[in-house]
Amino acid sequence: MGHHSCCSKQKVRRGLWSPEEDEKLIKYVSTHGHGCWSSVPKLAGLQRCGKSCRLRWINYLRPDLKRGNFSHQEESLIIELHRLLGNRWAQIAKHLPGRTDNEVKNFWNSTIKKKLISRAFDVLDFPSMANPVPIVGELHNVDAYPGELVGAAQEGFVYLPQTDGSQMEIKLDLPSHAVDFGTCPSFLQHQASSYDWPFPNQPTDAVNCQEVNASIAILENSRSKFSNGRLTTSLGGGVVNGVEEAEENYRLPPCFTNLGQPYDLQKHPDQTVNNVEELLGSASSSPPPAAPLSYASFHGSPCSVMW
DNA sequence: AAAGCAGCCAACCGCCTCAGG
DNA sequence: CCCTGAGGCGGTTGGCTGCTT
């Protein structure tokens, strides 16, 4: 493991900070300010690297830090901000006075994420789905549910296939990131092969930016990269039978983002669309689909299950 | 009482951006 | 334009702690 350039020139201490070290750092920064962090260890008499000093100060020693448990208000705010911003912890922390990005990140990973996932599965009764599930009073006839669904994690929309081949859209009263690829039940794991995301990296006003951002956040949470209209991911994650799973490219179906602009995968099976203008252009050059894509049309495509 | 386990969280790592030379 | 160092960020790790068996 290599160390930072600021740490390589001399022996530096690592690991937890002692009270004596804390005292030295507080004393120095309080009287002189931190200035250039790389010079702080020497001037403060610490055998630490500048980066370590900076981190210790920002995350732990700063006098304006709020200590203690997160309040319900803070928790709600984090959930809402994460829905909008994804894993931009520093941006989220800016809206929470006295909290650090590290603190927010740890709180999310250790507490909120589990709560949301647990709530999601409680509501959806995965994996049986044998009986009607009373969620937000809009879910009916779930006993016709064949064991697969097209899921739109965005803003808690799920599309249940109906016996007549159509699909029923259900709004879940859940944050968009309640479930992610890494935690969804195995039967919901992807069966897709190659999809292109027909939406832009930077959403325009043609798209509900919040929704797209939320979707990107989910993808980022699942070891995925989203760039230039394409999603590269390794959904299964890690090594299977000694072989590392390959990365795959996906184009996400429109239900995933719940856009008002349906995109006909059957008509454009191999098309990669890199921006909304391009998408709208292709939609105007060919007649728009009369109705939203049916489950059957997804089934005919390489994607039968998508979360 | 001891061992095992799981969760939490402080700290580290690697990458990126930016400014200055 | 390139190089280098500093700062900032998100992902990850590993040690500590408390709970369970």
Short mmCIF file of N, CA and C in Angstrom, two decimals, chain A residues 41-187:
data_model
loop_
_atom_site.label_atom_id
_atom_site.label_comp_id
_atom_site.label_asym_id
_atom_site.label_seq_id
_atom_site.Cartn_x
_atom_site.Cartn_y
_atom_site.Cartn_z
N PRO A 41 1.69 19.13 10.82
CA PRO A 41 2.28 18.13 11.73
C PRO A 41 3.62 18.59 12.30
N LYS A 42 4.46 19.14 11.44
CA LYS A 42 5.79 19.58 11.89
C LYS A 42 5.66 20.71 12.91
N LEU A 43 4.83 21.70 12.53
CA LEU A 43 4.69 22.87 13.39
C LEU A 43 3.98 22.56 14.71
N ALA A 44 3.09 21.57 14.64
CA ALA A 44 2.33 21.22 15.85
C ALA A 44 3.04 20.14 16.67
N GLY A 45 4.16 19.64 16.16
CA GLY A 45 4.90 18.60 16.89
C GLY A 45 4.23 17.24 16.85
N LEU A 46 3.63 16.95 15.70
CA LEU A 46 2.93 15.67 15.56
C LEU A 46 3.62 14.79 14.53
N GLN A 47 3.63 13.50 14.80
CA GLN A 47 4.20 12.57 13.82
C GLN A 47 3.07 11.95 13.01
N ARG A 48 2.33 12.81 12.38
CA ARG A 48 1.23 12.40 11.53
C ARG A 48 1.40 13.06 10.17
N CYS A 49 0.70 12.54 9.15
CA CYS A 49 0.74 13.24 7.88
C CYS A 49 -0.31 14.33 7.88
N GLY A 50 -0.10 15.32 7.02
CA GLY A 50 -0.99 16.48 7.00
C GLY A 50 -2.44 16.10 6.74
N LYS A 51 -2.59 15.13 5.90
CA LYS A 51 -3.95 14.71 5.57
C LYS A 51 -4.67 14.11 6.78
N SER A 52 -3.90 13.36 7.54
CA SER A 52 -4.48 12.76 8.74
C SER A 52 -4.89 13.84 9.73
N CYS A 53 -4.05 14.89 9.84
CA CYS A 53 -4.37 16.01 10.74
C CYS A 53 -5.64 16.71 10.28
N ARG A 54 -5.69 16.96 8.97
CA ARG A 54 -6.87 17.63 8.42
C ARG A 54 -8.15 16.85 8.72
N LEU A 55 -8.08 15.55 8.48
CA LEU A 55 -9.24 14.69 8.69
C LEU A 55 -9.66 14.68 10.16
N ARG A 56 -8.66 14.57 11.02
CA ARG A 56 -8.95 14.53 12.46
C ARG A 56 -9.63 15.82 12.89
N TRP A 57 -9.14 16.93 12.38
CA TRP A 57 -9.71 18.22 12.75
C TRP A 57 -11.13 18.35 12.22
N ILE A 58 -11.30 18.07 10.94
CA ILE A 58 -12.60 18.27 10.30
C ILE A 58 -13.66 17.33 10.88
N ASN A 59 -13.27 16.09 11.11
CA ASN A 59 -14.27 15.10 11.51
C ASN A 59 -14.47 14.96 13.01
N TYR A 60 -13.53 15.48 13.77
CA TYR A 60 -13.62 15.19 15.20
C TYR A 60 -13.31 16.36 16.13
N LEU A 61 -12.36 17.18 15.79
CA LEU A 61 -11.90 18.18 16.76
C LEU A 61 -12.49 19.57 16.56
N ARG A 62 -13.00 19.85 15.38
CA ARG A 62 -13.58 21.16 15.10
C ARG A 62 -14.56 21.56 16.19
N PRO A 63 -14.47 22.80 16.67
CA PRO A 63 -15.33 23.18 17.79
C PRO A 63 -16.82 23.27 17.43
N ASP A 64 -17.14 23.45 16.16
CA ASP A 64 -18.54 23.63 15.79
C ASP A 64 -19.25 22.32 15.48
N LEU A 65 -18.62 21.22 15.81
CA LEU A 65 -19.25 19.94 15.52
C LEU A 65 -20.35 19.63 16.51
N LYS A 66 -21.42 19.07 15.98
CA LYS A 66 -22.52 18.62 16.83
C LYS A 66 -22.26 17.16 17.17
N ARG A 67 -22.28 16.83 18.41
CA ARG A 67 -22.06 15.44 18.78
C ARG A 67 -23.40 14.76 19.07
N GLY A 68 -23.36 13.47 19.20
CA GLY A 68 -24.57 12.76 19.60
C GLY A 68 -25.38 12.22 18.45
N ASN A 69 -26.50 11.62 18.80
CA ASN A 69 -27.32 10.93 17.80
C ASN A 69 -27.98 11.92 16.84
N PHE A 70 -28.28 11.41 15.68
CA PHE A 70 -29.02 12.21 14.70
C PHE A 70 -30.49 12.30 15.14
N SER A 71 -31.06 13.48 14.99
CA SER A 71 -32.48 13.64 15.33
C SER A 71 -33.34 13.09 14.20
N HIS A 72 -34.64 12.94 14.48
CA HIS A 72 -35.56 12.48 13.44
C HIS A 72 -35.59 13.47 12.27
N GLN A 73 -35.50 14.75 12.62
CA GLN A 73 -35.51 15.77 11.55
C GLN A 73 -34.29 15.62 10.66
N GLU A 74 -33.15 15.40 11.30
CA GLU A 74 -31.92 15.22 10.52
C GLU A 74 -32.01 13.97 9.65
N GLU A 75 -32.55 12.93 10.21
CA GLU A 75 -32.68 11.67 9.47
C GLU A 75 -33.57 11.88 8.24
N SER A 76 -34.70 12.53 8.43
CA SER A 76 -35.61 12.79 7.31
C SER A 76 -34.93 13.62 6.25
N LEU A 77 -34.18 14.62 6.71
CA LEU A 77 -33.49 15.49 5.76
C LEU A 77 -32.44 14.72 4.97
N ILE A 78 -31.73 13.85 5.64
CA ILE A 78 -30.71 13.04 4.95
C ILE A 78 -31.37 12.16 3.89
N ILE A 79 -32.49 11.55 4.25
CA ILE A 79 -33.18 10.67 3.30
C ILE A 79 -33.62 11.46 2.08
N GLU A 80 -34.18 12.62 2.32
CA GLU A 80 -34.66 13.43 1.20
C GLU A 80 -33.48 13.92 0.35
N LEU A 81 -32.43 14.37 1.01
CA LEU A 81 -31.27 14.87 0.26
C LEU A 81 -30.60 13.74 -0.52
N HIS A 82 -30.56 12.57 0.09
CA HIS A 82 -29.95 11.45 -0.62
C HIS A 82 -30.78 11.06 -1.83
N ARG A 83 -32.09 11.21 -1.71
CA ARG A 83 -32.95 10.92 -2.86
C ARG A 83 -32.61 11.85 -4.01
N LEU A 84 -32.29 13.09 -3.65
CA LEU A 84 -32.00 14.09 -4.69
C LEU A 84 -30.56 14.04 -5.15
N LEU A 85 -29.64 13.80 -4.23
CA LEU A 85 -28.22 13.98 -4.53
C LEU A 85 -27.43 12.68 -4.65
N GLY A 86 -28.01 11.58 -4.20
CA GLY A 86 -27.25 10.34 -4.21
C GLY A 86 -26.16 10.37 -3.14
N ASN A 87 -25.05 9.70 -3.41
CA ASN A 87 -23.99 9.57 -2.40
C ASN A 87 -23.08 10.78 -2.34
N ARG A 88 -23.59 11.94 -2.57
CA ARG A 88 -22.74 13.14 -2.45
C ARG A 88 -22.79 13.59 -1.00
N TRP A 89 -22.01 12.88 -0.19
CA TRP A 89 -22.09 13.07 1.26
C TRP A 89 -21.68 14.47 1.68
N ALA A 90 -20.70 15.01 1.01
CA ALA A 90 -20.25 16.36 1.38
C ALA A 90 -21.36 17.38 1.12
N GLN A 91 -22.06 17.21 0.00
CA GLN A 91 -23.16 18.11 -0.33
C GLN A 91 -24.29 17.96 0.70
N ILE A 92 -24.57 16.72 1.04
CA ILE A 92 -25.64 16.47 2.02
C ILE A 92 -25.26 17.08 3.37
N ALA A 93 -24.00 16.89 3.77
CA ALA A 93 -23.56 17.36 5.08
C ALA A 93 -23.63 18.88 5.19
N LYS A 94 -23.52 19.57 4.06
CA LYS A 94 -23.59 21.03 4.09
C LYS A 94 -24.95 21.53 4.58
N HIS A 95 -25.96 20.68 4.42
CA HIS A 95 -27.30 21.07 4.86
C HIS A 95 -27.57 20.66 6.31
N LEU A 96 -26.58 20.06 6.93
CA LEU A 96 -26.74 19.61 8.31
C LEU A 96 -25.65 20.24 9.17
N PRO A 97 -25.95 21.39 9.76
CA PRO A 97 -24.94 22.11 10.54
C PRO A 97 -24.34 21.24 11.64
N GLY A 98 -23.03 21.25 11.71
CA GLY A 98 -22.35 20.50 12.76
C GLY A 98 -22.13 19.03 12.45
N ARG A 99 -22.57 18.61 11.27
CA ARG A 99 -22.35 17.21 10.88
C ARG A 99 -21.33 17.14 9.75
N THR A 100 -20.55 16.08 9.72
CA THR A 100 -19.54 15.92 8.68
C THR A 100 -20.01 14.91 7.64
N ASP A 101 -19.37 14.97 6.50
CA ASP A 101 -19.72 14.01 5.45
C ASP A 101 -19.50 12.58 5.92
N ASN A 102 -18.41 12.38 6.65
CA ASN A 102 -18.10 11.05 7.16
C ASN A 102 -19.19 10.55 8.10
N GLU A 103 -19.65 11.45 8.95
CA GLU A 103 -20.69 11.10 9.92
C GLU A 103 -22.00 10.74 9.21
N VAL A 104 -22.36 11.56 8.22
CA VAL A 104 -23.59 11.32 7.47
C VAL A 104 -23.49 9.99 6.72
N LYS A 105 -22.33 9.78 6.11
CA LYS A 105 -22.11 8.55 5.35
C LYS A 105 -22.22 7.32 6.26
N ASN A 106 -21.56 7.39 7.40
CA ASN A 106 -21.63 6.27 8.35
C ASN A 106 -23.05 6.04 8.84
N PHE A 107 -23.74 7.14 9.12
CA PHE A 107 -25.12 7.03 9.61
C PHE A 107 -26.00 6.39 8.54
N TRP A 108 -25.79 6.81 7.31
CA TRP A 108 -26.57 6.23 6.21
C TRP A 108 -26.30 4.73 6.09
N ASN A 109 -25.03 4.40 6.04
CA ASN A 109 -24.68 2.99 5.80
C ASN A 109 -25.04 2.08 6.98
N SER A 110 -24.96 2.60 8.17
CA SER A 110 -25.19 1.74 9.33
C SER A 110 -26.64 1.74 9.78
N THR A 111 -27.36 2.78 9.51
CA THR A 111 -28.70 2.89 10.09
C THR A 111 -29.80 3.06 9.04
N ILE A 112 -29.73 4.13 8.29
CA ILE A 112 -30.86 4.48 7.41
C ILE A 112 -31.07 3.42 6.34
N LYS A 113 -29.98 3.01 5.70
CA LYS A 113 -30.10 2.07 4.60
C LYS A 113 -30.83 0.81 5.04
N LYS A 114 -30.44 0.32 6.20
CA LYS A 114 -31.07 -0.91 6.69
C LYS A 114 -32.55 -0.69 6.98
N LYS A 115 -32.84 0.46 7.58
CA LYS A 115 -34.24 0.78 7.89
C LYS A 115 -35.08 0.79 6.63
N LEU A 116 -34.58 1.45 5.61
CA LEU A 116 -35.34 1.59 4.37
C LEU A 116 -35.53 0.24 3.70
N ILE A 117 -34.48 -0.54 3.66
CA ILE A 117 -34.58 -1.84 3.03
C ILE A 117 -35.56 -2.72 3.79
N SER A 118 -35.45 -2.68 5.10
CA SER A 118 -36.34 -3.48 5.92
C SER A 118 -37.79 -3.06 5.70
N ARG A 119 -38.02 -1.74 5.64
CA ARG A 119 -39.38 -1.24 5.39
C ARG A 119 -39.87 -1.69 4.03
N ALA A 120 -38.98 -1.63 3.03
CA ALA A 120 -39.38 -1.99 1.68
C ALA A 120 -39.83 -3.44 1.62
N PHE A 121 -39.07 -4.31 2.26
CA PHE A 121 -39.41 -5.73 2.17
C PHE A 121 -40.60 -6.07 3.05
N ASP A 122 -40.78 -5.34 4.13
CA ASP A 122 -41.97 -5.53 4.93
C ASP A 122 -43.21 -5.24 4.09
N VAL A 123 -43.16 -4.11 3.39
CA VAL A 123 -44.32 -3.67 2.61
C VAL A 123 -44.58 -4.62 1.45
N LEU A 124 -43.51 -5.01 0.77
CA LEU A 124 -43.68 -5.81 -0.44
C LEU A 124 -43.84 -7.30 -0.16
N ASP A 125 -43.51 -7.70 1.07
CA ASP A 125 -43.64 -9.10 1.42
C ASP A 125 -42.85 -9.99 0.46
N PHE A 126 -41.66 -9.57 0.09
CA PHE A 126 -40.82 -10.40 -0.75
C PHE A 126 -40.43 -11.64 0.01
N PRO A 127 -40.19 -12.78 -0.62
CA PRO A 127 -40.36 -12.97 -2.05
C PRO A 127 -41.67 -13.63 -2.42
N SER A 128 -42.53 -13.89 -1.44
CA SER A 128 -43.69 -14.73 -1.78
C SER A 128 -44.68 -13.99 -2.67
N MET A 129 -45.12 -12.83 -2.26
CA MET A 129 -46.08 -12.06 -3.02
C MET A 129 -47.31 -12.91 -3.36
N ALA A 130 -47.63 -13.87 -2.51
CA ALA A 130 -48.73 -14.78 -2.82
C ALA A 130 -50.08 -14.12 -2.54
N ASN A 131 -50.09 -13.18 -1.63
CA ASN A 131 -51.36 -12.58 -1.25
C ASN A 131 -51.35 -11.09 -1.59
N PRO A 132 -52.55 -10.54 -1.73
CA PRO A 132 -52.60 -9.11 -1.98
C PRO A 132 -51.89 -8.33 -0.88
N VAL A 133 -51.14 -7.33 -1.27
CA VAL A 133 -50.38 -6.54 -0.32
C VAL A 133 -50.98 -5.14 -0.25
N PRO A 134 -51.46 -4.74 0.88
CA PRO A 134 -52.11 -3.44 0.98
C PRO A 134 -51.13 -2.28 1.07
N ILE A 135 -50.56 -1.90 -0.04
CA ILE A 135 -49.66 -0.75 0.00
C ILE A 135 -50.33 0.44 -0.64
N VAL A 136 -50.32 1.51 0.03
CA VAL A 136 -50.93 2.79 -0.36
C VAL A 136 -52.27 2.61 -1.07
N GLY A 137 -52.95 1.53 -0.76
CA GLY A 137 -54.31 1.34 -1.22
C GLY A 137 -54.48 1.24 -2.72
N GLU A 138 -53.41 0.92 -3.43
CA GLU A 138 -53.53 0.90 -4.88
C GLU A 138 -53.14 -0.44 -5.51
N LEU A 139 -52.81 -1.38 -4.70
CA LEU A 139 -52.33 -2.64 -5.25
C LEU A 139 -53.43 -3.70 -5.19
N HIS A 140 -53.79 -4.22 -6.34
CA HIS A 140 -54.88 -5.19 -6.39
C HIS A 140 -54.42 -6.43 -7.17
N ASN A 141 -55.09 -7.53 -6.98
CA ASN A 141 -54.91 -8.73 -7.78
C ASN A 141 -53.46 -9.22 -7.82
N VAL A 142 -52.80 -9.10 -6.73
CA VAL A 142 -51.40 -9.52 -6.73
C VAL A 142 -51.29 -11.04 -6.78
N ASP A 143 -52.40 -11.73 -6.47
CA ASP A 143 -52.34 -13.20 -6.55
C ASP A 143 -52.18 -13.67 -7.99
N ALA A 144 -52.35 -12.72 -8.95
CA ALA A 144 -52.08 -13.06 -10.35
C ALA A 144 -50.60 -12.89 -10.67
N TYR A 145 -49.91 -12.48 -9.69
CA TYR A 145 -48.49 -12.16 -9.87
C TYR A 145 -47.68 -13.42 -10.17
N PRO A 146 -47.03 -13.49 -11.31
CA PRO A 146 -46.40 -14.73 -11.74
C PRO A 146 -45.01 -15.00 -11.19
N GLY A 147 -44.50 -14.16 -10.37
CA GLY A 147 -43.19 -14.46 -9.80
C GLY A 147 -42.07 -13.62 -10.37
N GLU A 148 -42.39 -12.82 -11.33
CA GLU A 148 -41.41 -11.89 -11.86
C GLU A 148 -42.07 -10.53 -11.93
N LEU A 149 -41.31 -9.53 -11.82
CA LEU A 149 -41.88 -8.21 -12.01
C LEU A 149 -40.86 -7.30 -12.65
N VAL A 150 -41.40 -6.27 -13.25
CA VAL A 150 -40.52 -5.23 -13.75
C VAL A 150 -40.55 -4.15 -12.69
N GLY A 151 -39.46 -3.94 -12.08
CA GLY A 151 -39.43 -3.00 -10.97
C GLY A 151 -38.78 -1.70 -11.37
N ALA A 152 -39.36 -0.64 -10.93
CA ALA A 152 -38.77 0.66 -11.14
C ALA A 152 -38.42 1.21 -9.78
N ALA A 153 -37.17 1.14 -9.44
CA ALA A 153 -36.77 1.56 -8.11
C ALA A 153 -37.00 3.05 -7.92
N GLN A 154 -36.98 3.76 -9.01
CA GLN A 154 -37.11 5.21 -8.94
C GLN A 154 -38.43 5.59 -8.29
N GLU A 155 -38.34 6.37 -7.22
CA GLU A 155 -39.51 6.93 -6.56
C GLU A 155 -40.51 5.83 -6.18
N GLY A 156 -40.04 4.60 -6.05
CA GLY A 156 -40.88 3.54 -5.56
C GLY A 156 -41.98 3.11 -6.50
N PHE A 157 -41.74 3.13 -7.80
CA PHE A 157 -42.71 2.58 -8.73
C PHE A 157 -42.38 1.13 -9.02
N VAL A 158 -43.40 0.30 -9.03
CA VAL A 158 -43.20 -1.09 -9.43
C VAL A 158 -44.26 -1.44 -10.46
N TYR A 159 -43.86 -2.20 -11.45
CA TYR A 159 -44.78 -2.58 -12.50
C TYR A 159 -45.04 -4.07 -12.39
N LEU A 160 -46.24 -4.43 -12.07
CA LEU A 160 -46.58 -5.84 -11.95
C LEU A 160 -47.22 -6.33 -13.24
N PRO A 161 -46.73 -7.44 -13.76
CA PRO A 161 -47.31 -7.99 -14.98
C PRO A 161 -48.70 -8.55 -14.71
N GLN A 162 -49.61 -8.35 -15.62
CA GLN A 162 -50.96 -8.86 -15.50
C GLN A 162 -51.13 -10.08 -16.42
N THR A 163 -52.16 -10.85 -16.13
CA THR A 163 -52.35 -12.08 -16.91
C THR A 163 -52.63 -11.78 -18.37
N ASP A 164 -53.19 -10.60 -18.66
CA ASP A 164 -53.49 -10.28 -20.06
C ASP A 164 -52.28 -9.68 -20.77
N GLY A 165 -51.15 -9.70 -20.14
CA GLY A 165 -49.94 -9.22 -20.79
C GLY A 165 -49.64 -7.75 -20.52
N SER A 166 -50.61 -7.05 -19.98
CA SER A 166 -50.36 -5.65 -19.66
C SER A 166 -49.59 -5.57 -18.34
N GLN A 167 -49.25 -4.39 -17.95
CA GLN A 167 -48.61 -4.26 -16.66
C GLN A 167 -49.30 -3.19 -15.83
N MET A 168 -49.28 -3.41 -14.56
CA MET A 168 -49.93 -2.48 -13.66
C MET A 168 -48.86 -1.66 -12.94
N GLU A 169 -49.06 -0.38 -12.98
CA GLU A 169 -48.09 0.50 -12.32
C GLU A 169 -48.54 0.77 -10.90
N ILE A 170 -47.63 0.58 -9.99
CA ILE A 170 -47.96 0.78 -8.58
C ILE A 170 -46.99 1.78 -7.98
N LYS A 171 -47.55 2.73 -7.34
CA LYS A 171 -46.71 3.71 -6.65
C LYS A 171 -46.51 3.23 -5.23
N LEU A 172 -45.26 3.02 -4.86
CA LEU A 172 -44.95 2.63 -3.49
C LEU A 172 -44.63 3.87 -2.68
N ASP A 173 -45.06 3.83 -1.47
CA ASP A 173 -44.77 4.96 -0.60
C ASP A 173 -43.42 4.76 0.06
N LEU A 174 -42.40 4.72 -0.77
CA LEU A 174 -41.06 4.43 -0.28
C LEU A 174 -40.07 5.34 -0.96
N PRO A 175 -39.00 5.65 -0.30
CA PRO A 175 -37.93 6.38 -0.97
C PRO A 175 -37.36 5.54 -2.11
N SER A 176 -36.84 6.22 -3.09
CA SER A 176 -36.40 5.53 -4.29
C SER A 176 -35.30 4.52 -4.02
N HIS A 177 -34.49 4.80 -3.03
CA HIS A 177 -33.32 3.96 -2.83
C HIS A 177 -33.58 2.89 -1.77
N ALA A 178 -34.85 2.61 -1.53
CA ALA A 178 -35.15 1.64 -0.50
C ALA A 178 -34.53 0.29 -0.82
N VAL A 179 -34.43 -0.01 -2.07
CA VAL A 179 -33.89 -1.29 -2.48
C VAL A 179 -32.82 -1.02 -3.53
N ASP A 180 -31.75 -1.73 -3.46
CA ASP A 180 -30.79 -1.59 -4.52
C ASP A 180 -30.38 -2.96 -5.05
N PHE A 181 -29.57 -2.95 -6.07
CA PHE A 181 -29.22 -4.21 -6.71
C PHE A 181 -28.59 -5.20 -5.74
N GLY A 182 -27.81 -4.66 -4.86
CA GLY A 182 -27.04 -5.53 -3.99
C GLY A 182 -27.89 -6.26 -2.96
N THR A 183 -29.10 -5.77 -2.72
CA THR A 183 -29.87 -6.34 -1.64
C THR A 183 -31.21 -6.92 -2.09
N CYS A 184 -31.57 -6.74 -3.35
CA CYS A 184 -32.87 -7.25 -3.76
C CYS A 184 -32.83 -8.77 -3.78
N PRO A 185 -34.00 -9.40 -3.64
CA PRO A 185 -34.03 -10.86 -3.60
C PRO A 185 -33.46 -11.46 -4.89
N SER A 186 -32.97 -12.68 -4.77
CA SER A 186 -32.25 -13.26 -5.90
C SER A 186 -33.14 -13.35 -7.14
N PHE A 187 -34.43 -13.61 -6.93
CA PHE A 187 -35.26 -13.76 -8.11
C PHE A 187 -35.47 -12.44 -8.83
#
